[in-house]
Short mmCIF file of C-alpha atoms in Angstrom, two decimals:
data_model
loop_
_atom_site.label_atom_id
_atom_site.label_comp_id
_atom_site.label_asym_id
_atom_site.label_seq_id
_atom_site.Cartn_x
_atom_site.Cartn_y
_atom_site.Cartn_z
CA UNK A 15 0.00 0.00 0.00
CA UNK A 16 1.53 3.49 -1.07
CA UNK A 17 1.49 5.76 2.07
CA UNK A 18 0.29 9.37 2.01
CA UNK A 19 2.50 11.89 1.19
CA UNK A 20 2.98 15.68 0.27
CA UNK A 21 5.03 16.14 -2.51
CA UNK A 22 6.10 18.77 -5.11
CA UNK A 23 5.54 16.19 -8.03
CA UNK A 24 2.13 15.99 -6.73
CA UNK A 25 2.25 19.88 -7.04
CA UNK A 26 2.96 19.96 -10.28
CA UNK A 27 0.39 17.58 -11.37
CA UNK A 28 -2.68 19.50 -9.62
CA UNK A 29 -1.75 22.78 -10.99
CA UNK A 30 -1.74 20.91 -14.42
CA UNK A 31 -5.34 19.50 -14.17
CA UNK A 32 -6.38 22.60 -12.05
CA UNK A 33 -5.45 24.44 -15.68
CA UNK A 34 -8.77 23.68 -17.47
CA UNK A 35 -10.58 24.57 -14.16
CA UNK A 36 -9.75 28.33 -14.44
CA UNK A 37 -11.66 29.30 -17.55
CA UNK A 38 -15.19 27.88 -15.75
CA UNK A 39 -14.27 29.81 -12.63
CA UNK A 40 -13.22 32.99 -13.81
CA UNK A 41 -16.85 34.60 -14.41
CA UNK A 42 -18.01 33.41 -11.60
CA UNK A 43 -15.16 35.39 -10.05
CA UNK A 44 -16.47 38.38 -11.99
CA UNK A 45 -19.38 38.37 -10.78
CA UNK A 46 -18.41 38.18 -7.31
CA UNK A 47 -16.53 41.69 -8.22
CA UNK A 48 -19.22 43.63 -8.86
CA UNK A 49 -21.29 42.42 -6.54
CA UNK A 50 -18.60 43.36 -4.63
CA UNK A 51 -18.33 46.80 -5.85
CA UNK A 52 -22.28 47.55 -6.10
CA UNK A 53 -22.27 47.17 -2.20
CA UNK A 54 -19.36 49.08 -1.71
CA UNK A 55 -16.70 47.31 -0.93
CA UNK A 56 -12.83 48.89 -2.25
CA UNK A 57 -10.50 46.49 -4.32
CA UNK A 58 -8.88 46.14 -1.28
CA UNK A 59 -11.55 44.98 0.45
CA UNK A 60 -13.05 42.74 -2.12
CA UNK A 61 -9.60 40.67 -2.34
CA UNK A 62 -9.17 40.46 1.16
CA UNK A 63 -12.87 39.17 1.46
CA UNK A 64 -11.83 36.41 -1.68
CA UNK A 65 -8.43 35.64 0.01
CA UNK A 66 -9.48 34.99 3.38
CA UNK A 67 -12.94 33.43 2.51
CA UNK A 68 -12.04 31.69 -1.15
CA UNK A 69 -15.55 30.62 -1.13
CA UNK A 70 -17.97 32.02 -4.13
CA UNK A 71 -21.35 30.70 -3.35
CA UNK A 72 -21.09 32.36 0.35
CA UNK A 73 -19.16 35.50 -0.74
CA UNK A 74 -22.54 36.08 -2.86
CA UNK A 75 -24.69 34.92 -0.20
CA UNK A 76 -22.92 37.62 2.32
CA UNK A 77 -22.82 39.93 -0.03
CA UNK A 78 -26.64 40.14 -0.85
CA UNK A 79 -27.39 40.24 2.75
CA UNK A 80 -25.02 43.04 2.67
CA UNK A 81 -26.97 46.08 4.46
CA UNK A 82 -26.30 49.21 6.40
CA UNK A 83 -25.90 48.20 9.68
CA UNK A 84 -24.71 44.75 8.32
CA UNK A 85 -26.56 41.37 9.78
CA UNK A 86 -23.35 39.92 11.11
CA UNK A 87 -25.38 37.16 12.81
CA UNK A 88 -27.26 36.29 9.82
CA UNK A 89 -24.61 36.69 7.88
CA UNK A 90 -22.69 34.04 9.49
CA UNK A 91 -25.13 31.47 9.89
CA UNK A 92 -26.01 31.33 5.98
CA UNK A 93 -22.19 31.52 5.18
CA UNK A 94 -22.43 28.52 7.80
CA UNK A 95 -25.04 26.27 6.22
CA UNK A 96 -23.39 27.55 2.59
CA UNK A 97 -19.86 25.81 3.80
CA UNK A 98 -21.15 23.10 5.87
CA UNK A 99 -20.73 20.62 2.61
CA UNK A 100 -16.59 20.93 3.30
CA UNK A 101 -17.08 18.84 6.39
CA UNK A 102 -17.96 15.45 4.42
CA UNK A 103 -15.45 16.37 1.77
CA UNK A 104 -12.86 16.86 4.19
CA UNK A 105 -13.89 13.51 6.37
CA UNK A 106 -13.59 11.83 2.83
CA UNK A 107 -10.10 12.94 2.11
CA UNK A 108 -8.84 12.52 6.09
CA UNK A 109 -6.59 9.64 4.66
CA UNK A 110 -4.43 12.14 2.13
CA UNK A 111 -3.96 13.77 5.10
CA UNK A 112 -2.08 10.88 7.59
CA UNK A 113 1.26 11.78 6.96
CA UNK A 114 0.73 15.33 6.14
CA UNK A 115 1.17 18.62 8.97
CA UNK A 116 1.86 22.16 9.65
CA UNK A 117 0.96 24.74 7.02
CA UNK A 118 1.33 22.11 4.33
CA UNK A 119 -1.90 20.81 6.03
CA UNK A 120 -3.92 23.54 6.93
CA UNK A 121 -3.24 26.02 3.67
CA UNK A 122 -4.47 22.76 1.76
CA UNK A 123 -7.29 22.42 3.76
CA UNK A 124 -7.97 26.38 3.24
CA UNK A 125 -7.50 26.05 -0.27
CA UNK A 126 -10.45 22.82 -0.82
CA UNK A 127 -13.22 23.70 -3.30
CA UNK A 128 -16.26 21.76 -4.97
CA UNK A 129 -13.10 21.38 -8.04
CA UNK A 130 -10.70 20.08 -6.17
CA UNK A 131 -12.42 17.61 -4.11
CA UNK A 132 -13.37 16.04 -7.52
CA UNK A 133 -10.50 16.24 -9.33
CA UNK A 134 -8.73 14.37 -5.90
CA UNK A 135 -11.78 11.35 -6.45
CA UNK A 136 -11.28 10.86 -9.26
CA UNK A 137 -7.29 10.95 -8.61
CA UNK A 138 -7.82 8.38 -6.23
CA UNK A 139 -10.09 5.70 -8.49
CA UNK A 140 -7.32 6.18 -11.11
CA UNK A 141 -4.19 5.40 -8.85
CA UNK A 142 -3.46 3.87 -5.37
CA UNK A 143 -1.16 6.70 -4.16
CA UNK A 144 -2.66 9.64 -2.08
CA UNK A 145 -0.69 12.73 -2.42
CA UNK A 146 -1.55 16.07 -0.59
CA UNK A 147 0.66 17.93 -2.98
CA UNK A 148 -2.09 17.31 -5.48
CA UNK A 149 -4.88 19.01 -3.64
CA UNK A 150 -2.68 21.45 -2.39
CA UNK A 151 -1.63 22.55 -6.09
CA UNK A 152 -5.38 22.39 -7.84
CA UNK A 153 -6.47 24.69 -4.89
CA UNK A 154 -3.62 27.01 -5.21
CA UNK A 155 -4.03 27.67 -8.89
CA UNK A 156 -7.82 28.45 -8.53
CA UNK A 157 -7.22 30.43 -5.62
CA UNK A 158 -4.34 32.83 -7.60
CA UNK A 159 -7.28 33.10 -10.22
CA UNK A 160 -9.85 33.75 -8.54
CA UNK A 161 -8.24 37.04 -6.89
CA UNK A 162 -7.40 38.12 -10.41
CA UNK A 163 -11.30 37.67 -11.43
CA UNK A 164 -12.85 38.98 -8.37
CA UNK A 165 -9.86 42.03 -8.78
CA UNK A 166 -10.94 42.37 -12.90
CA UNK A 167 -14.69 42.09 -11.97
CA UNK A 168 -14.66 45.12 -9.23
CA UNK A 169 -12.48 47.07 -11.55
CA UNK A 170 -14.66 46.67 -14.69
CA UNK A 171 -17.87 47.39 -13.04
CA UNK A 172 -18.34 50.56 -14.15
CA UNK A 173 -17.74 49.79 -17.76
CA UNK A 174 -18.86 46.16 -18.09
CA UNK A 175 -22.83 45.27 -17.27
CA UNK A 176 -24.30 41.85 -18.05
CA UNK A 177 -27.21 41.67 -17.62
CA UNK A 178 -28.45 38.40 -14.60
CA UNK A 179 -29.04 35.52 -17.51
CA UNK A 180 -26.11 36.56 -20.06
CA UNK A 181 -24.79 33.04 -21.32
CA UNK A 182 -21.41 33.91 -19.44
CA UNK A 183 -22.48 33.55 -16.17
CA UNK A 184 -23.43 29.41 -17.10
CA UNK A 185 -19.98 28.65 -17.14
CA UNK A 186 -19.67 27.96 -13.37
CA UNK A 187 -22.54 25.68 -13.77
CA UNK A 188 -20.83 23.95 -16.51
CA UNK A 189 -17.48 23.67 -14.78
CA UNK A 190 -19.74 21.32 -12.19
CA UNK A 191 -21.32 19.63 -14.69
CA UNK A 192 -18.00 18.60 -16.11
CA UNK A 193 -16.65 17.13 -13.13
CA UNK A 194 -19.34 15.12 -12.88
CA UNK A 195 -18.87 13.15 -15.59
CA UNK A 196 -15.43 11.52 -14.22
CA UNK A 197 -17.36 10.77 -11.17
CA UNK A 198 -19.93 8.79 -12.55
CA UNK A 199 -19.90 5.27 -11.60
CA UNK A 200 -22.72 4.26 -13.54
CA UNK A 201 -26.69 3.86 -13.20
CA UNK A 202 -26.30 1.17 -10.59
CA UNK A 203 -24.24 3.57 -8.25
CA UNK A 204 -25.36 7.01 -8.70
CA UNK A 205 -28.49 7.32 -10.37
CA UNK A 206 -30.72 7.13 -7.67
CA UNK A 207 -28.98 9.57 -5.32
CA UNK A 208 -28.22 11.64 -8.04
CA UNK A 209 -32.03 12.20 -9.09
CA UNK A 210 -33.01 12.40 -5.00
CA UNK A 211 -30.47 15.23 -4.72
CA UNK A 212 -31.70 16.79 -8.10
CA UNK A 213 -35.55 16.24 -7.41
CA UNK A 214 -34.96 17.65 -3.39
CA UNK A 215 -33.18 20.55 -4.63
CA UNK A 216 -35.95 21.32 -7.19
CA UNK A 217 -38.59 20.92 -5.18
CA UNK A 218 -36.87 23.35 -2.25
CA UNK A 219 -36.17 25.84 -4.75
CA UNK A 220 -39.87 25.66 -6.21
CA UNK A 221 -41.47 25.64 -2.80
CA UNK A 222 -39.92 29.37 -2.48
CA UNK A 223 -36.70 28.42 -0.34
CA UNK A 224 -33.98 30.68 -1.02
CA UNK A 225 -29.82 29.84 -1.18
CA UNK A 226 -28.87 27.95 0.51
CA UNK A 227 -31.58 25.79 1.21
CA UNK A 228 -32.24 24.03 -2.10
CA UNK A 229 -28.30 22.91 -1.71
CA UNK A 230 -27.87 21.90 1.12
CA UNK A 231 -31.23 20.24 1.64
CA UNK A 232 -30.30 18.09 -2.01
CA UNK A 233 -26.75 17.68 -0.93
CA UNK A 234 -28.43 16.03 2.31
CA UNK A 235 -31.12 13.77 0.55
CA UNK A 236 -28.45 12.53 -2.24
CA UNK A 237 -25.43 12.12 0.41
CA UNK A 238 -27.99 10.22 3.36
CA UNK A 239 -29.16 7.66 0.20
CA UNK A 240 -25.91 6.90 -1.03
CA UNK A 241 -24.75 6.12 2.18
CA UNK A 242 -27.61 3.72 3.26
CA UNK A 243 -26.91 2.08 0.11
CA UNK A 244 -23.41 1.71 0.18
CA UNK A 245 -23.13 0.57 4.39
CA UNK A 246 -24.58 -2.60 3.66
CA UNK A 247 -22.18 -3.36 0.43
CA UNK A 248 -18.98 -1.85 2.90
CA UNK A 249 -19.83 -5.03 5.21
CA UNK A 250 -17.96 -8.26 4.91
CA UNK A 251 -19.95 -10.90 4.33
CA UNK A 252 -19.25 -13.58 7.41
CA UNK A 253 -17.02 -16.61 6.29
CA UNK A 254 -15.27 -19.32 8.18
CA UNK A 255 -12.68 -18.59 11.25
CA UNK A 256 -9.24 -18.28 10.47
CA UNK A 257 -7.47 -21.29 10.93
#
C-alpha cells in the first residue's frame, strides 16, 4: 500500500489538471466583483474578502445580505449552512492527510473547493497513491485566479454590465457539470442519489426556499441515500474462522 505523502511532483500535477478549471471559474469570479463593488466594498476589500474566505457561493450569499448596519449574525449562519458541505469532503479525504502537517496541512485544507475535491476522487479511483501535494496545487491555482477575477470584476464594473441571464455567467454551472462526468460510476451507483439530490433541490427551490436551502437540503437527501446504500455493500460478508 503506497502511504500518504505531500510532494512537489504531486504539485505539479494538480496545478496541471487545475489548468482547465480556471476558464469555468473565472466569471463566476467576476461576478463576485461587482457584486462586490455595487455594495461598496474597495478592491482592497473585495480581495481580502476572496483571500481569506475563497468561497464564491457564500461571498454572494454575504454579499446580498449586505446592508447598512450589516446582519453579522445572519450573515454568518447562511455563510455557515453555505460551507457546511466541506465537512464530508474533508472527512472523505482525512486519509491524504495521515502523513501530512503544519501549514502544508492547513493552507491545503484552506485552499479545498467543490473542483478540487473532484479532481482528488477521481485521482484516487485512477491510482493507489494519495498525495496532498495534489490538492494542495489544484487549490492554489484556482485560488491565484480567482483574486485576479474577483480584482478584474470590481475594476470593470463601471464599464462592463451583463445583464443576470447573459450566457457567461453558465460557465460555473458547466465547470460542475464537467466534473461530474469523471465521477460517474454508472446507473447502478449514482443514479438514484443523483435524481433524489436533483428532485430535493428542485422541489426546495420551487417551494420558495432561497440559497442555501435548495443545496444543502439536495446535498443532504443525495449524500444520506448513497450512504444507506453503500453501508450494507462496505460489510464483509461472514465466512469461516481463520485457521
Amino acid at each position: 500500500m503506497v502511504r500518504p505523502s505531500f510532494t512537489g511532483q504531486g504539485v505539479r500535477r494538480g496545478l496541471r489538471a487545475a489548468l482547465p478549471l480556471v476558464l469555468g471559474t473565472f466569471p463566476f469570479g467576476l461576478a463576485v466583483g461587482v457584486a462586490a463593488h455595487g455594495k461598496g466594498l474597495s478592491l482592497l476589500e473585495a480581495l481580502l474578502m476572496s483571500g481569506l474566505t475563497f468561497a464564491g457561493t457564500a461571498q454572494l450569499v454575504a454579499l446580498e445580505l449586505w446592508t447598512e448596519p450589516a446582519p453579522l449574525l445572519a450573515a454568518v449562519f447562511a455563510t455557515f449552512l453555505v460551507n457546511l458541505r466541506m465537512a464530508p469532503m474533508g472527512a472523505a479525504l482525512a486519509a491524504w492527510f495521515e502523513r501530512v502537517r503544519g501549514w502544508r496541512l492547513w493552507v491545503t485544507l484552506g485552499l479545498l473547493t467543490d473542483q478540487a475535491y473532484a479532481l482528488a476522487t477521481v485521482a484516487q479511483r485512477r491510482g493507489p497513491g494519495r498525495d496532498a501535494g495534489f490538492l494542495f496545487g489544484v487549490g492554489l491555482l484556482l485560488w491565484l485566479f480567482w483574486l485576479v477575477a474577483v480584482g478584474a470584476g470590481h475594476g470593470l464594473a463601471e464599464a462592463v454590465r451583463l445583464r443576470p441571464s447573459h450566457p457567461l455567467f453558465f460557465a460555473p454551472v458547466a465547470v460542475f457539470v464537467a466534473l461530474l462526468v469523471p465521477l460517474w460510476r454508472g446507473l447502478r451507483q449514482d443514479a438514484a442519489p443523483w435524481g433524489l439530490a436533483a428532485a430535493v433541490a428542485l422541489a426546495a427551490r420551487g417551494a420558495g426556499l432561497g440559497p442555501p436551502w435548495p443545496l444543502l437540503l439536495g446535498a443532504l437527501a443525495g449524500a444520506a441515500l448513497a450512504a444507506a446504500r453503500e453501508a450494507p455493500a462496505g460489510e464483509a460478508p461472514p465466512g469461516p474462522a481463520p485457521r
